[in-house]
mmCIF file as Biopython writes it, N, C-alpha, C and O atoms, coordinates in Angstrom:
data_model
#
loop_
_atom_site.group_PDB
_atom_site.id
_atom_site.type_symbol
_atom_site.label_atom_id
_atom_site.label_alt_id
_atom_site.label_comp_id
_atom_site.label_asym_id
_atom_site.label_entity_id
_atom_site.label_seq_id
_atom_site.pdbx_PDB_ins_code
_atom_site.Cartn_x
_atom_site.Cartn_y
_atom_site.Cartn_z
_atom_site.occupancy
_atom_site.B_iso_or_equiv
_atom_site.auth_seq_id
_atom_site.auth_asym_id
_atom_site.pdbx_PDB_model_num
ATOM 1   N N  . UNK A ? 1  ? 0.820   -1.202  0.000  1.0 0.0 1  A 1 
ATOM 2   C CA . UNK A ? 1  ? 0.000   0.000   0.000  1.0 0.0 1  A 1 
ATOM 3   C C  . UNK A ? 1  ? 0.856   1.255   0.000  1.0 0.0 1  A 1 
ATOM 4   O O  . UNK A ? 1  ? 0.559   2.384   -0.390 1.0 0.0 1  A 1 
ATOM 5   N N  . UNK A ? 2  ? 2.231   0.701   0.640  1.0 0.0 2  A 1 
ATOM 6   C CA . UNK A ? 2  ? 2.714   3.045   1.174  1.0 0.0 2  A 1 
ATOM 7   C C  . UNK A ? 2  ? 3.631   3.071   -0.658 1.0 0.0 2  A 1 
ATOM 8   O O  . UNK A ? 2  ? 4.233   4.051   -1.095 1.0 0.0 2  A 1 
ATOM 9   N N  . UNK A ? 3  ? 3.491   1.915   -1.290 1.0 0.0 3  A 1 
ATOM 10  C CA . UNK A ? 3  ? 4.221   2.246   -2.669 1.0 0.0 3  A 1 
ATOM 11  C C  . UNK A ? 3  ? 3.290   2.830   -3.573 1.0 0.0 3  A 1 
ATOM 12  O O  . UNK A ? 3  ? 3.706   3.588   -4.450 1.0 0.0 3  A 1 
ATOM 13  N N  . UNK A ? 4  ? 1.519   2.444   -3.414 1.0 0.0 4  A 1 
ATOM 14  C CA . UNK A ? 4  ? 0.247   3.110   -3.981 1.0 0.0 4  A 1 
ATOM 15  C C  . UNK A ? 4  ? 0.620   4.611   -3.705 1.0 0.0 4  A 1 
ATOM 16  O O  . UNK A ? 4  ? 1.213   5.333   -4.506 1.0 0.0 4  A 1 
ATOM 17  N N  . UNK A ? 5  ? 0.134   5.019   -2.303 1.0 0.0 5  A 1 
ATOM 18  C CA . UNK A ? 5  ? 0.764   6.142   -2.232 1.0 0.0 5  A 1 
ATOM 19  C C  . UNK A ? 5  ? 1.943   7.172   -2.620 1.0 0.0 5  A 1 
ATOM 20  O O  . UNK A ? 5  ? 1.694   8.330   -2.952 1.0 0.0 5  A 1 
ATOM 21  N N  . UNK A ? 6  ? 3.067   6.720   -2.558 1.0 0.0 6  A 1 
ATOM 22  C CA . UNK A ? 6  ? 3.737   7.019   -3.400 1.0 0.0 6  A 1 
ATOM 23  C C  . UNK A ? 6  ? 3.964   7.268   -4.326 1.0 0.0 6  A 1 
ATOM 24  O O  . UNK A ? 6  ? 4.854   8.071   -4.604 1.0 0.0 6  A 1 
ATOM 25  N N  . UNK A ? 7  ? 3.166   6.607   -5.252 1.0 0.0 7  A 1 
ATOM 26  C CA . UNK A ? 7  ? 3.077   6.969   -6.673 1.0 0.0 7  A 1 
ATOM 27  C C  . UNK A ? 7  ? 2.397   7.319   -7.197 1.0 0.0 7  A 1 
ATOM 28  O O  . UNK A ? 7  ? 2.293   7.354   -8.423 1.0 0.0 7  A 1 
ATOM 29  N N  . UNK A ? 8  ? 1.362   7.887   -5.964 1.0 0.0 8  A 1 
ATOM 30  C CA . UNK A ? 8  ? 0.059   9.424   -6.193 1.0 0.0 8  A 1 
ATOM 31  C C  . UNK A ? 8  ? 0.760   10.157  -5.771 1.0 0.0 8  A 1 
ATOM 32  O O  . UNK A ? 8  ? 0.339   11.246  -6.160 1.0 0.0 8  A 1 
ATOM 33  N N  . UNK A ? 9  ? 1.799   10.337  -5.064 1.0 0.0 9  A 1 
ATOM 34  C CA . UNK A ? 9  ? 2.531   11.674  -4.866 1.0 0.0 9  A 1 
ATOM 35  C C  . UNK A ? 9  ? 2.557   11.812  -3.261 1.0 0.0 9  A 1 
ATOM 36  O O  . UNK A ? 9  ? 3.156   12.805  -2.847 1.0 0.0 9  A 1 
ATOM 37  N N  . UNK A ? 10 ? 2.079   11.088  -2.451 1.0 0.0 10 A 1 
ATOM 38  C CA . UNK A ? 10 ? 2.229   11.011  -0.836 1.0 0.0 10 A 1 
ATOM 39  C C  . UNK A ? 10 ? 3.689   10.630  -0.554 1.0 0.0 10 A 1 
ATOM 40  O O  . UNK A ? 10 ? 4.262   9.663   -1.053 1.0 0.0 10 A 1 
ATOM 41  N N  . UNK A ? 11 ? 4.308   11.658  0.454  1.0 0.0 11 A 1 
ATOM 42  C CA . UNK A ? 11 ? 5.256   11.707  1.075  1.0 0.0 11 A 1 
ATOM 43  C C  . UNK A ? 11 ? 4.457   10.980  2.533  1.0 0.0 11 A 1 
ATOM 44  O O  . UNK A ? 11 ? 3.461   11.295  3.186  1.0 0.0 11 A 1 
ATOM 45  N N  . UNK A ? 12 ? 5.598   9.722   2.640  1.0 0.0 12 A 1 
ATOM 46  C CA . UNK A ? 12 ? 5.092   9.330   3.980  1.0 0.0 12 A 1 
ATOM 47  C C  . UNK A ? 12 ? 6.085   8.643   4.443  1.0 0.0 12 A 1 
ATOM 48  O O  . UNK A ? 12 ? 6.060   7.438   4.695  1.0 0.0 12 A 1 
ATOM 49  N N  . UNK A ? 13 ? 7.204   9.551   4.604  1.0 0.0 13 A 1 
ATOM 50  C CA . UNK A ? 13 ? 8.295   10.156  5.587  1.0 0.0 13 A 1 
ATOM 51  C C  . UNK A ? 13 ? 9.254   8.099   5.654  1.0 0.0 13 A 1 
ATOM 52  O O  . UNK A ? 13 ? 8.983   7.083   5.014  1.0 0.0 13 A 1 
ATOM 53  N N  . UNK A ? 14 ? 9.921   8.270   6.324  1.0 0.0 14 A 1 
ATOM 54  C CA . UNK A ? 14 ? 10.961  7.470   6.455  1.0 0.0 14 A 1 
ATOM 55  C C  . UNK A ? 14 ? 10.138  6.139   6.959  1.0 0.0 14 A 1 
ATOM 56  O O  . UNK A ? 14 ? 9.327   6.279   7.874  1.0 0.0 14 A 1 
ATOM 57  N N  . UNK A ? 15 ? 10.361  4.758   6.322  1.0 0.0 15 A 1 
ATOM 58  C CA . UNK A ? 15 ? 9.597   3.703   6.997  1.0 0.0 15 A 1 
ATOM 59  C C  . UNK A ? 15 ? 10.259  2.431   6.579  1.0 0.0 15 A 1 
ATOM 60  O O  . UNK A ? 15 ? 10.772  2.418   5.460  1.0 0.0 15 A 1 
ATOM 61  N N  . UNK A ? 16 ? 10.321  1.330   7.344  1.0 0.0 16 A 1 
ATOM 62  C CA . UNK A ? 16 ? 11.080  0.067   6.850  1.0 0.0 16 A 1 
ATOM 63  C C  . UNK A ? 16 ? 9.360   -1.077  6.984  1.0 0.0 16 A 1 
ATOM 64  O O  . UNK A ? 16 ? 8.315   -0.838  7.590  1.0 0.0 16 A 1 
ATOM 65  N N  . UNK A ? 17 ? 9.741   -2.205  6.176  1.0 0.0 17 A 1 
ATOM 66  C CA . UNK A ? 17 ? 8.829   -3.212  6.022  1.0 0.0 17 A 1 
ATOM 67  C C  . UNK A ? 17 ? 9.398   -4.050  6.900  1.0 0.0 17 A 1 
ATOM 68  O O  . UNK A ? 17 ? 10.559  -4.450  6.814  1.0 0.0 17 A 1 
ATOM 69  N N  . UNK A ? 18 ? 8.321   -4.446  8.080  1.0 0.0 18 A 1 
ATOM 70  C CA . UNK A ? 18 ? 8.432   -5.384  8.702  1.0 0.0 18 A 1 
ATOM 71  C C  . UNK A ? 18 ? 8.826   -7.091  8.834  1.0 0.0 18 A 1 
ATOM 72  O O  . UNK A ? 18 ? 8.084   -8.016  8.505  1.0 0.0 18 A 1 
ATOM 73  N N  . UNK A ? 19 ? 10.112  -7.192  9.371  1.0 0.0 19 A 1 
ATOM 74  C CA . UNK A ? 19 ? 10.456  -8.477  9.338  1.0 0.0 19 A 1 
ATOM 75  C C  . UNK A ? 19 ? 10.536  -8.724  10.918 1.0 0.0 19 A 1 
ATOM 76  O O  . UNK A ? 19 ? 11.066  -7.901  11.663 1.0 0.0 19 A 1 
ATOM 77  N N  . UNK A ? 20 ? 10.007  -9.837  11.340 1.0 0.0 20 A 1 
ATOM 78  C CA . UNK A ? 20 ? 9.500   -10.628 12.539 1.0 0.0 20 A 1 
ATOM 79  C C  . UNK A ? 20 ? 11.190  -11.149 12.995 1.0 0.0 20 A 1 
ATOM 80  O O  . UNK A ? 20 ? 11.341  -11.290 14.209 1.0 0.0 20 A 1 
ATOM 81  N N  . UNK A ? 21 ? 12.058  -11.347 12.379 1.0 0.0 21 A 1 
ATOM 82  C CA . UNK A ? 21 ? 13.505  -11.763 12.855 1.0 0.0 21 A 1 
ATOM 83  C C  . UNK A ? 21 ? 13.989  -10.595 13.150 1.0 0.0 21 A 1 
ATOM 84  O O  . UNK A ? 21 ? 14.866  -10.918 13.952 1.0 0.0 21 A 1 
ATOM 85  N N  . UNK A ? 22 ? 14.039  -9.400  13.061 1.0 0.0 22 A 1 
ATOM 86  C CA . UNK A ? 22 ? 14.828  -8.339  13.528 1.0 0.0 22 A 1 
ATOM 87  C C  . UNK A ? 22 ? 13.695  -7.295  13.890 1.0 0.0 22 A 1 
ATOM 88  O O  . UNK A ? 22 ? 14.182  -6.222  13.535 1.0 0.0 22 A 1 
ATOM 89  N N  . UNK A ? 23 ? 12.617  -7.084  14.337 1.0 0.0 23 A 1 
ATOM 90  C CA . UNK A ? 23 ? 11.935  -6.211  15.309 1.0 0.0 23 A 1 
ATOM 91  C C  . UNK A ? 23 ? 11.959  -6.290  16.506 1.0 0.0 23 A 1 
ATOM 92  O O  . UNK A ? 23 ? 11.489  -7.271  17.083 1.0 0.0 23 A 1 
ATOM 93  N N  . UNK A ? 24 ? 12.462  -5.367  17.084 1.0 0.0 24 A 1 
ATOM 94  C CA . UNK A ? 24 ? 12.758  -4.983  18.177 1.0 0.0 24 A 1 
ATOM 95  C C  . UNK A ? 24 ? 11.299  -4.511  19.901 1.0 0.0 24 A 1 
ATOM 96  O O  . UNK A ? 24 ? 11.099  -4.685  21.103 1.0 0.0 24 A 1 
ATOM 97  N N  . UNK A ? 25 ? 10.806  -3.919  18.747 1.0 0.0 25 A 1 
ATOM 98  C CA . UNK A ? 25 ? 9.405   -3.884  19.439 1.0 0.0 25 A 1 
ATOM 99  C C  . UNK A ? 25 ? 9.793   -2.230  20.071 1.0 0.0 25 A 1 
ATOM 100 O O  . UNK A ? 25 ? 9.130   -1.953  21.071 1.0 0.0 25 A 1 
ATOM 101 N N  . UNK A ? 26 ? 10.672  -1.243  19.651 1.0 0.0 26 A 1 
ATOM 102 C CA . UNK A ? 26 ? 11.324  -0.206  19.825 1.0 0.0 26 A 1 
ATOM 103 C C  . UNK A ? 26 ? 10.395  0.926   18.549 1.0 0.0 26 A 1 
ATOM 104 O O  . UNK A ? 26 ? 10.423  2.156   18.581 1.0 0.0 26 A 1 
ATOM 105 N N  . UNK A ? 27 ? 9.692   0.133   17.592 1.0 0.0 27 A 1 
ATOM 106 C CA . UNK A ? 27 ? 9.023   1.148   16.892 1.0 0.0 27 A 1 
ATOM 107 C C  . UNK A ? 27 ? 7.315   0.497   16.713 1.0 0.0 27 A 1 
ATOM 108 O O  . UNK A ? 27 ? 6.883   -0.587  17.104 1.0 0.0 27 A 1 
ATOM 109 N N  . UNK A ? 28 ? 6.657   1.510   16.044 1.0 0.0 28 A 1 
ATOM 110 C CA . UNK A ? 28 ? 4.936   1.004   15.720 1.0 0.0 28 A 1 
ATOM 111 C C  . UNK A ? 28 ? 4.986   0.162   14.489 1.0 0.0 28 A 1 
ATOM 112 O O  . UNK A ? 28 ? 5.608   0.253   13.431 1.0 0.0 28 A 1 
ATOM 113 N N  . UNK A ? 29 ? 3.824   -0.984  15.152 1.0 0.0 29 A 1 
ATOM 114 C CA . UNK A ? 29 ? 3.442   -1.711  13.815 1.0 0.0 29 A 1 
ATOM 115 C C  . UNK A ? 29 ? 2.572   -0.712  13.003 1.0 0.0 29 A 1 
ATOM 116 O O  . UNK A ? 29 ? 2.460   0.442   13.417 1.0 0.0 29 A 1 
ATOM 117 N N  . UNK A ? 30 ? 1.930   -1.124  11.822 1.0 0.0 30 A 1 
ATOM 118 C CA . UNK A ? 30 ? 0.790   -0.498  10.897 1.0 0.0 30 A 1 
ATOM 119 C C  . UNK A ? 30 ? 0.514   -1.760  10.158 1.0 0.0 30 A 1 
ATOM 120 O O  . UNK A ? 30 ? 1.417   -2.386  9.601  1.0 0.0 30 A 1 
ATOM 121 N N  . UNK A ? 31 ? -0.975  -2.208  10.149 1.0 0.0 31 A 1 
ATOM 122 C CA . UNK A ? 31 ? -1.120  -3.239  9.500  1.0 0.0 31 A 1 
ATOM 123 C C  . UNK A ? 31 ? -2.811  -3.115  9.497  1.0 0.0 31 A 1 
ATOM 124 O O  . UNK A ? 31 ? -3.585  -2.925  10.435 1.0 0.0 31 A 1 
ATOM 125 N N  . UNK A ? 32 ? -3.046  -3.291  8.127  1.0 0.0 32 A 1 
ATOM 126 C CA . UNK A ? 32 ? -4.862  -3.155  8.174  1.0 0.0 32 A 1 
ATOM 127 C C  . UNK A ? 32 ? -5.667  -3.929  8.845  1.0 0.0 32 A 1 
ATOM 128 O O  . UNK A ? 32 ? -5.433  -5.106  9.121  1.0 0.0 32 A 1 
ATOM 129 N N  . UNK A ? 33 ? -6.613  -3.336  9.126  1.0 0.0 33 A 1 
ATOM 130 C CA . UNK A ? 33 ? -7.471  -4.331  9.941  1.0 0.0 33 A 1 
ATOM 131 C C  . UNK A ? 33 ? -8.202  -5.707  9.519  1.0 0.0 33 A 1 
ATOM 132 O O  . UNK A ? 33 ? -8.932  -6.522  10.082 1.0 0.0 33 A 1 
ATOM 133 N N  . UNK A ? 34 ? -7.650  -5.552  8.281  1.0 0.0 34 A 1 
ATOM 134 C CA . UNK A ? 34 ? -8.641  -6.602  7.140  1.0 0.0 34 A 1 
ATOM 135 C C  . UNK A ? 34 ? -7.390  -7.791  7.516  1.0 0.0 34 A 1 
ATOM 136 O O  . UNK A ? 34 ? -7.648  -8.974  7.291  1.0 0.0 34 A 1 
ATOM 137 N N  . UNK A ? 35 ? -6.154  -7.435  8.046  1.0 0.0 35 A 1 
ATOM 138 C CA . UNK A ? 35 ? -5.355  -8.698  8.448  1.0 0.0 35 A 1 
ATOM 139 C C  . UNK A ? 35 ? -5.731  -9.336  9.098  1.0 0.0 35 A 1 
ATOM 140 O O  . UNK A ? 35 ? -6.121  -8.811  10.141 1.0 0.0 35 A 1 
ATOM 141 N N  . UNK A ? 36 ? -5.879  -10.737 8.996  1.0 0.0 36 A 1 
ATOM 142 C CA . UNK A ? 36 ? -6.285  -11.704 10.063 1.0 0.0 36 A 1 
ATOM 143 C C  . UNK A ? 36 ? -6.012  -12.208 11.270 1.0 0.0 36 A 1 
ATOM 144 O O  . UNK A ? 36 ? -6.697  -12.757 12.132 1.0 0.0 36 A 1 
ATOM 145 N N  . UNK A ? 37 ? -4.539  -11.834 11.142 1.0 0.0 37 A 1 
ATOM 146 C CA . UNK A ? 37 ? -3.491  -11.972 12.351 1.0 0.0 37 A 1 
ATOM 147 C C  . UNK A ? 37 ? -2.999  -10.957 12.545 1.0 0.0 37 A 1 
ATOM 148 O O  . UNK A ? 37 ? -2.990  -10.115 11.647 1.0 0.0 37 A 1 
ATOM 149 N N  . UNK A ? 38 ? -2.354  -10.669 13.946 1.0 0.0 38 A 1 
ATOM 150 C CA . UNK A ? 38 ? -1.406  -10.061 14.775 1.0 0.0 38 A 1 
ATOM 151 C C  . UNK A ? 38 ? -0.088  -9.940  14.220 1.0 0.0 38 A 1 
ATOM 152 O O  . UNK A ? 38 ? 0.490   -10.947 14.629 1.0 0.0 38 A 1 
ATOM 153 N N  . UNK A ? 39 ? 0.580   -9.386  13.635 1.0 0.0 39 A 1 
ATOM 154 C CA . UNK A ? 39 ? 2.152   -9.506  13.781 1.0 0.0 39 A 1 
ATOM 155 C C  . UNK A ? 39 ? 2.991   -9.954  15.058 1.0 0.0 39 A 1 
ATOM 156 O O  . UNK A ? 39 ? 2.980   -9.370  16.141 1.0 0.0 39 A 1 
ATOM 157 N N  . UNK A ? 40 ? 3.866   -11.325 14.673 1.0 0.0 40 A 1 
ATOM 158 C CA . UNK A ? 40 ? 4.025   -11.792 15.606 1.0 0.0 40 A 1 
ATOM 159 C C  . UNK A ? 40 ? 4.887   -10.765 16.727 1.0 0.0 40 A 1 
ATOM 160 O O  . UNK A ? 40 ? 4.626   -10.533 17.907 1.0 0.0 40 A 1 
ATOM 161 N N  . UNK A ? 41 ? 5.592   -10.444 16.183 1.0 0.0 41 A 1 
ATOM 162 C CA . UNK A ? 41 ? 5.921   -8.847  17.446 1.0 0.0 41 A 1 
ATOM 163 C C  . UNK A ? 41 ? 4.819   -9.034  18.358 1.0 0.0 41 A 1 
ATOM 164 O O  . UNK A ? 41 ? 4.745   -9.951  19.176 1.0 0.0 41 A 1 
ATOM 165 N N  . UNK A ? 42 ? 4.043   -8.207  18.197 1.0 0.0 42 A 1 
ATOM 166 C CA . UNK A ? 42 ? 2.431   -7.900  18.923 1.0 0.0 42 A 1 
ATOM 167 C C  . UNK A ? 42 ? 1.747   -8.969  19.726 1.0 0.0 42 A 1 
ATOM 168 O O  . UNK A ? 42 ? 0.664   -9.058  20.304 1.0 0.0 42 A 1 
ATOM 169 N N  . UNK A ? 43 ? 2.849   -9.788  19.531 1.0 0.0 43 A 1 
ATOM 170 C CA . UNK A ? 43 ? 2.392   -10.949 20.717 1.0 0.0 43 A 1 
ATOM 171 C C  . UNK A ? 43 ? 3.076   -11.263 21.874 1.0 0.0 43 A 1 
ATOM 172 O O  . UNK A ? 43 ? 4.285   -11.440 21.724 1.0 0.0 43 A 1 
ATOM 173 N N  . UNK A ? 44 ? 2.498   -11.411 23.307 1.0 0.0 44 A 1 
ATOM 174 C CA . UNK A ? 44 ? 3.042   -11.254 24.101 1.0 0.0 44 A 1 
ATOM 175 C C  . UNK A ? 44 ? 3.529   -9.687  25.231 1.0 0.0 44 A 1 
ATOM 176 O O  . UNK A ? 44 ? 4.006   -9.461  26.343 1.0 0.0 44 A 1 
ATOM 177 N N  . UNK A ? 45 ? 3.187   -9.195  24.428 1.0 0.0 45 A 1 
ATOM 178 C CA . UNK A ? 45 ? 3.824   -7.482  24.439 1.0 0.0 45 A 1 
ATOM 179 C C  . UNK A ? 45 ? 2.318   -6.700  24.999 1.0 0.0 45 A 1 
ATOM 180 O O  . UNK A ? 45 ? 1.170   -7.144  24.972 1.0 0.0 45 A 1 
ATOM 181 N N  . UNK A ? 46 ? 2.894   -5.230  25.557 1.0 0.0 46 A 1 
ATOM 182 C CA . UNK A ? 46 ? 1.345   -4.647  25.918 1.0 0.0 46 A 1 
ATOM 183 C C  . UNK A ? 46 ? 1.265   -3.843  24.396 1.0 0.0 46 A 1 
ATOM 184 O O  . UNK A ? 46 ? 2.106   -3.453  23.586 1.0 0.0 46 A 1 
ATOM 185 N N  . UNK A ? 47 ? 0.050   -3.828  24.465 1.0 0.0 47 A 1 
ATOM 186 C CA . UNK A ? 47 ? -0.494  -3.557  22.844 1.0 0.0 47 A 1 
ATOM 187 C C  . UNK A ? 47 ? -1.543  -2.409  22.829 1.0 0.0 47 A 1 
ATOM 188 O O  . UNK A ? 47 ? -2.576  -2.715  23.425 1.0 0.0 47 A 1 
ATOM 189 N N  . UNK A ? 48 ? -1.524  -0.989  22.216 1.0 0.0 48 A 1 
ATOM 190 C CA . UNK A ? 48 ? -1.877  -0.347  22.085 1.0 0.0 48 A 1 
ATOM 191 C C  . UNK A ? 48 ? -2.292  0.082   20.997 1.0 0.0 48 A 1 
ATOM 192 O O  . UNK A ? 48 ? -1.450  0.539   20.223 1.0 0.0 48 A 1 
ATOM 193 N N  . UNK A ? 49 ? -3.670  0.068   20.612 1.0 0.0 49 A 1 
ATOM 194 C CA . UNK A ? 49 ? -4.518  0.349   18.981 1.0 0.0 49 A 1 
ATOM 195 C C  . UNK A ? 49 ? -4.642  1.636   18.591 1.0 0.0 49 A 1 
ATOM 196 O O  . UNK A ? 49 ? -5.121  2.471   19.359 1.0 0.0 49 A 1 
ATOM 197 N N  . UNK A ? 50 ? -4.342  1.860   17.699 1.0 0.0 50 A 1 
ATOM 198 C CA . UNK A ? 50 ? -4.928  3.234   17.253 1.0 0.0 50 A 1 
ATOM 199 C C  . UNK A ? 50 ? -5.787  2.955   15.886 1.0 0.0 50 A 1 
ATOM 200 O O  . UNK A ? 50 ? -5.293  2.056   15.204 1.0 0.0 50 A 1 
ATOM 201 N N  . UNK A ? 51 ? -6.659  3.389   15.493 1.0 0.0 51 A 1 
ATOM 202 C CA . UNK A ? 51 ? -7.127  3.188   13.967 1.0 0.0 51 A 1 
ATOM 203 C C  . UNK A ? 51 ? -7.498  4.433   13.302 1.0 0.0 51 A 1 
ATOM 204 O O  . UNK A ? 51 ? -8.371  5.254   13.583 1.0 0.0 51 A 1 
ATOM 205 N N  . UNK A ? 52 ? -6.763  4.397   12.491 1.0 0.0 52 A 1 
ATOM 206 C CA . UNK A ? 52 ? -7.216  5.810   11.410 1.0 0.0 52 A 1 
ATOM 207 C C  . UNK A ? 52 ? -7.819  5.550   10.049 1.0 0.0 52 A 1 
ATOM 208 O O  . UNK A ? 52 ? -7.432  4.992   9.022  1.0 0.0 52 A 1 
ATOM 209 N N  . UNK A ? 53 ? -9.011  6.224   10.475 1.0 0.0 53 A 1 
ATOM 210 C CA . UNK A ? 53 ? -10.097 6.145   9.006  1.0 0.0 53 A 1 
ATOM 211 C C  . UNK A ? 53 ? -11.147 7.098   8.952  1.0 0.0 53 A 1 
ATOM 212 O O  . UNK A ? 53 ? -11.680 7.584   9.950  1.0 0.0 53 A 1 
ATOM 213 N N  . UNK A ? 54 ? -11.425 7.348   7.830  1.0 0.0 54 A 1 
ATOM 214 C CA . UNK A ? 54 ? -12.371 7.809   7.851  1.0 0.0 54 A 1 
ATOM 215 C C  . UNK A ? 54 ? -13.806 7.709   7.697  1.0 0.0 54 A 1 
ATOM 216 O O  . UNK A ? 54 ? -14.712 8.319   7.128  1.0 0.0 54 A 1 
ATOM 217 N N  . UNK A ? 55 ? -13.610 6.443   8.613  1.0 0.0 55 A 1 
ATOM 218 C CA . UNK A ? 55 ? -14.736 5.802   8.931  1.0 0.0 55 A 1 
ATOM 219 C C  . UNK A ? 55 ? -15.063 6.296   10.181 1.0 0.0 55 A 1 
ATOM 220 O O  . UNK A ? 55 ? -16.258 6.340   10.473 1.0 0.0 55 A 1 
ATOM 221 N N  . UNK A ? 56 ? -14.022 6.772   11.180 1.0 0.0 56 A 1 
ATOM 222 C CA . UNK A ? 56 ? -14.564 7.358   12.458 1.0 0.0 56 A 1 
ATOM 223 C C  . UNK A ? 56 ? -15.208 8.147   12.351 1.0 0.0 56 A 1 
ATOM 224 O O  . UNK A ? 56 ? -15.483 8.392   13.526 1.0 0.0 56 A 1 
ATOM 225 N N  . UNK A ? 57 ? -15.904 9.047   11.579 1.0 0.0 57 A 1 
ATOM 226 C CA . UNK A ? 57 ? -16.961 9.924   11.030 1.0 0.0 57 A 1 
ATOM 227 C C  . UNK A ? 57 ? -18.146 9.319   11.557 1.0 0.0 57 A 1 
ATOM 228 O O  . UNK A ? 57 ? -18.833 9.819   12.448 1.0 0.0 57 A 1 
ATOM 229 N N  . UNK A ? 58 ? -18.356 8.284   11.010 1.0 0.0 58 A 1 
ATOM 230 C CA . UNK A ? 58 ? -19.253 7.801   11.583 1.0 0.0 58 A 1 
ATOM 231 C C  . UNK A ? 58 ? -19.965 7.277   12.981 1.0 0.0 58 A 1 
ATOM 232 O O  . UNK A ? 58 ? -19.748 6.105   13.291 1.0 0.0 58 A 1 
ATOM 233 N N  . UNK A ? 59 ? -20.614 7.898   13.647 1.0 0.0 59 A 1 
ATOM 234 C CA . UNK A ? 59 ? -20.895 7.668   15.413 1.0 0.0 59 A 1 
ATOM 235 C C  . UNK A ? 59 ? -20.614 6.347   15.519 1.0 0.0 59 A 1 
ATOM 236 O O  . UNK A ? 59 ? -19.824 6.130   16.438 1.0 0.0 59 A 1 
ATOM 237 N N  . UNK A ? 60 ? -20.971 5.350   14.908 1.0 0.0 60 A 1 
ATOM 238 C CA . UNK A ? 60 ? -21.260 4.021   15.367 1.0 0.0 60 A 1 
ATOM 239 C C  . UNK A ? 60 ? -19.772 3.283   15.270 1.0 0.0 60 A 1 
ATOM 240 O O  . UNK A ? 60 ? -19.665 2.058   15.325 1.0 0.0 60 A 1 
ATOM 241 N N  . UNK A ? 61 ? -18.706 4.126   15.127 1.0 0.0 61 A 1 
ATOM 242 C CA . UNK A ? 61 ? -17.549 4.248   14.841 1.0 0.0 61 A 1 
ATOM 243 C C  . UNK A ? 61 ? -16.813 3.276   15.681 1.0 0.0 61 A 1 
ATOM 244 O O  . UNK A ? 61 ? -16.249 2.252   15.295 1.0 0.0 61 A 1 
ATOM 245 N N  . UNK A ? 62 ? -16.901 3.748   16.904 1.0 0.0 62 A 1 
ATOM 246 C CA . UNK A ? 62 ? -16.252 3.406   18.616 1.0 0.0 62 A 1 
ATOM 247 C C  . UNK A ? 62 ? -16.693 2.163   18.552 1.0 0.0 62 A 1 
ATOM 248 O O  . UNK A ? 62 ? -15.875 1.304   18.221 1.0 0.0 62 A 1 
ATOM 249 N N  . UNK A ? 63 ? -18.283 1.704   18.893 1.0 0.0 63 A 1 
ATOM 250 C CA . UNK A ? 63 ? -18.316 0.632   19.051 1.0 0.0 63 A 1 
ATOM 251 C C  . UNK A ? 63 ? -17.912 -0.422  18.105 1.0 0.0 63 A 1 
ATOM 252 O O  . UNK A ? 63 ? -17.485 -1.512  18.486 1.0 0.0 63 A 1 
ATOM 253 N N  . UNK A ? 64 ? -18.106 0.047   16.357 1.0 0.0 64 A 1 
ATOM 254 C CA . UNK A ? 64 ? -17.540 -0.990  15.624 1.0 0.0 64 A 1 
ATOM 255 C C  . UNK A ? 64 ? -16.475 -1.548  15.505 1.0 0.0 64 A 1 
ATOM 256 O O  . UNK A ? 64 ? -16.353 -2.630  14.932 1.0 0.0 64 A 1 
ATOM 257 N N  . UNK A ? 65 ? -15.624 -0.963  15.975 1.0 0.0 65 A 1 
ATOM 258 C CA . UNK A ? 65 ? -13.929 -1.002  16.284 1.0 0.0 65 A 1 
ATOM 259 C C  . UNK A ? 65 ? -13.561 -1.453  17.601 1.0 0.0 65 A 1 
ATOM 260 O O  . UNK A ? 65 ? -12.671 -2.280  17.797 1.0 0.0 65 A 1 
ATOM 261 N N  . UNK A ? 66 ? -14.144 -0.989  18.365 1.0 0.0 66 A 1 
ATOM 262 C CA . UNK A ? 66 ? -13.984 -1.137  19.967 1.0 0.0 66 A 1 
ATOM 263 C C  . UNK A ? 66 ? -12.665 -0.222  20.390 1.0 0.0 66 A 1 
ATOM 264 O O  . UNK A ? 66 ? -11.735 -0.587  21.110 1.0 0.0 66 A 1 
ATOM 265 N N  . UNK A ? 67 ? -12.847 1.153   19.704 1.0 0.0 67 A 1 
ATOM 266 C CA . UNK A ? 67 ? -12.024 2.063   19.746 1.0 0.0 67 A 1 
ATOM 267 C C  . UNK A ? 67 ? -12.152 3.358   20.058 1.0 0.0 67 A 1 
ATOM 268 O O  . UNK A ? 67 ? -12.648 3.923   19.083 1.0 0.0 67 A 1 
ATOM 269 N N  . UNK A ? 68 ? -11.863 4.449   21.325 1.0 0.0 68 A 1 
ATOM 270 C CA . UNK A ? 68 ? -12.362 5.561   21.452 1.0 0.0 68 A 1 
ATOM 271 C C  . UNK A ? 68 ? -11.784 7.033   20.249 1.0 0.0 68 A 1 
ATOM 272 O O  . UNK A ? 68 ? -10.824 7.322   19.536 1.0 0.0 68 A 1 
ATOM 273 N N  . UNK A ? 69 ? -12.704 7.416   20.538 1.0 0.0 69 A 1 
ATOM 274 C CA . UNK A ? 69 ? -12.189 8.789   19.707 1.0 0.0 69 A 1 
ATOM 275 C C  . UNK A ? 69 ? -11.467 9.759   20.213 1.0 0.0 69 A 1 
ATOM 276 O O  . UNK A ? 69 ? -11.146 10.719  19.514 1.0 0.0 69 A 1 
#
């Protein structure tokens, strides 16, 4: 996806692709929600969600996600 972007013209600043043998757990995952799994990083670890869309527009937002605004 950040190469889509890219080649509409989005600058989205310095970023490496995740490999599970050398993460440290020292930076943020990003992974869509349509993934089925966890990155194994994200296991074991305290885990903190954020979701950005613009779907939070929508009130029914929070509960569909189970995410505050």
């Amino acid at each position: 996806m950040a190469r889509v972007y890219e080649d509409a013209g989005v600058q989205l600043g310095a970023y490496e692709r995740y490999d599970p043998r050398t993460y440290d757990g020292t930076r943020a995952l990003i992974w869509p929600p349509s993934g089925k799994r966890r990155p194994q990083a994200a296991h074991a670890r305290p885990l903190r969600t954020a979701m950005l869309t613009g779907w939070a527009l929508d009130p029914g937002a929070s509960f569909r996600y189970g995410v505050t605004k």
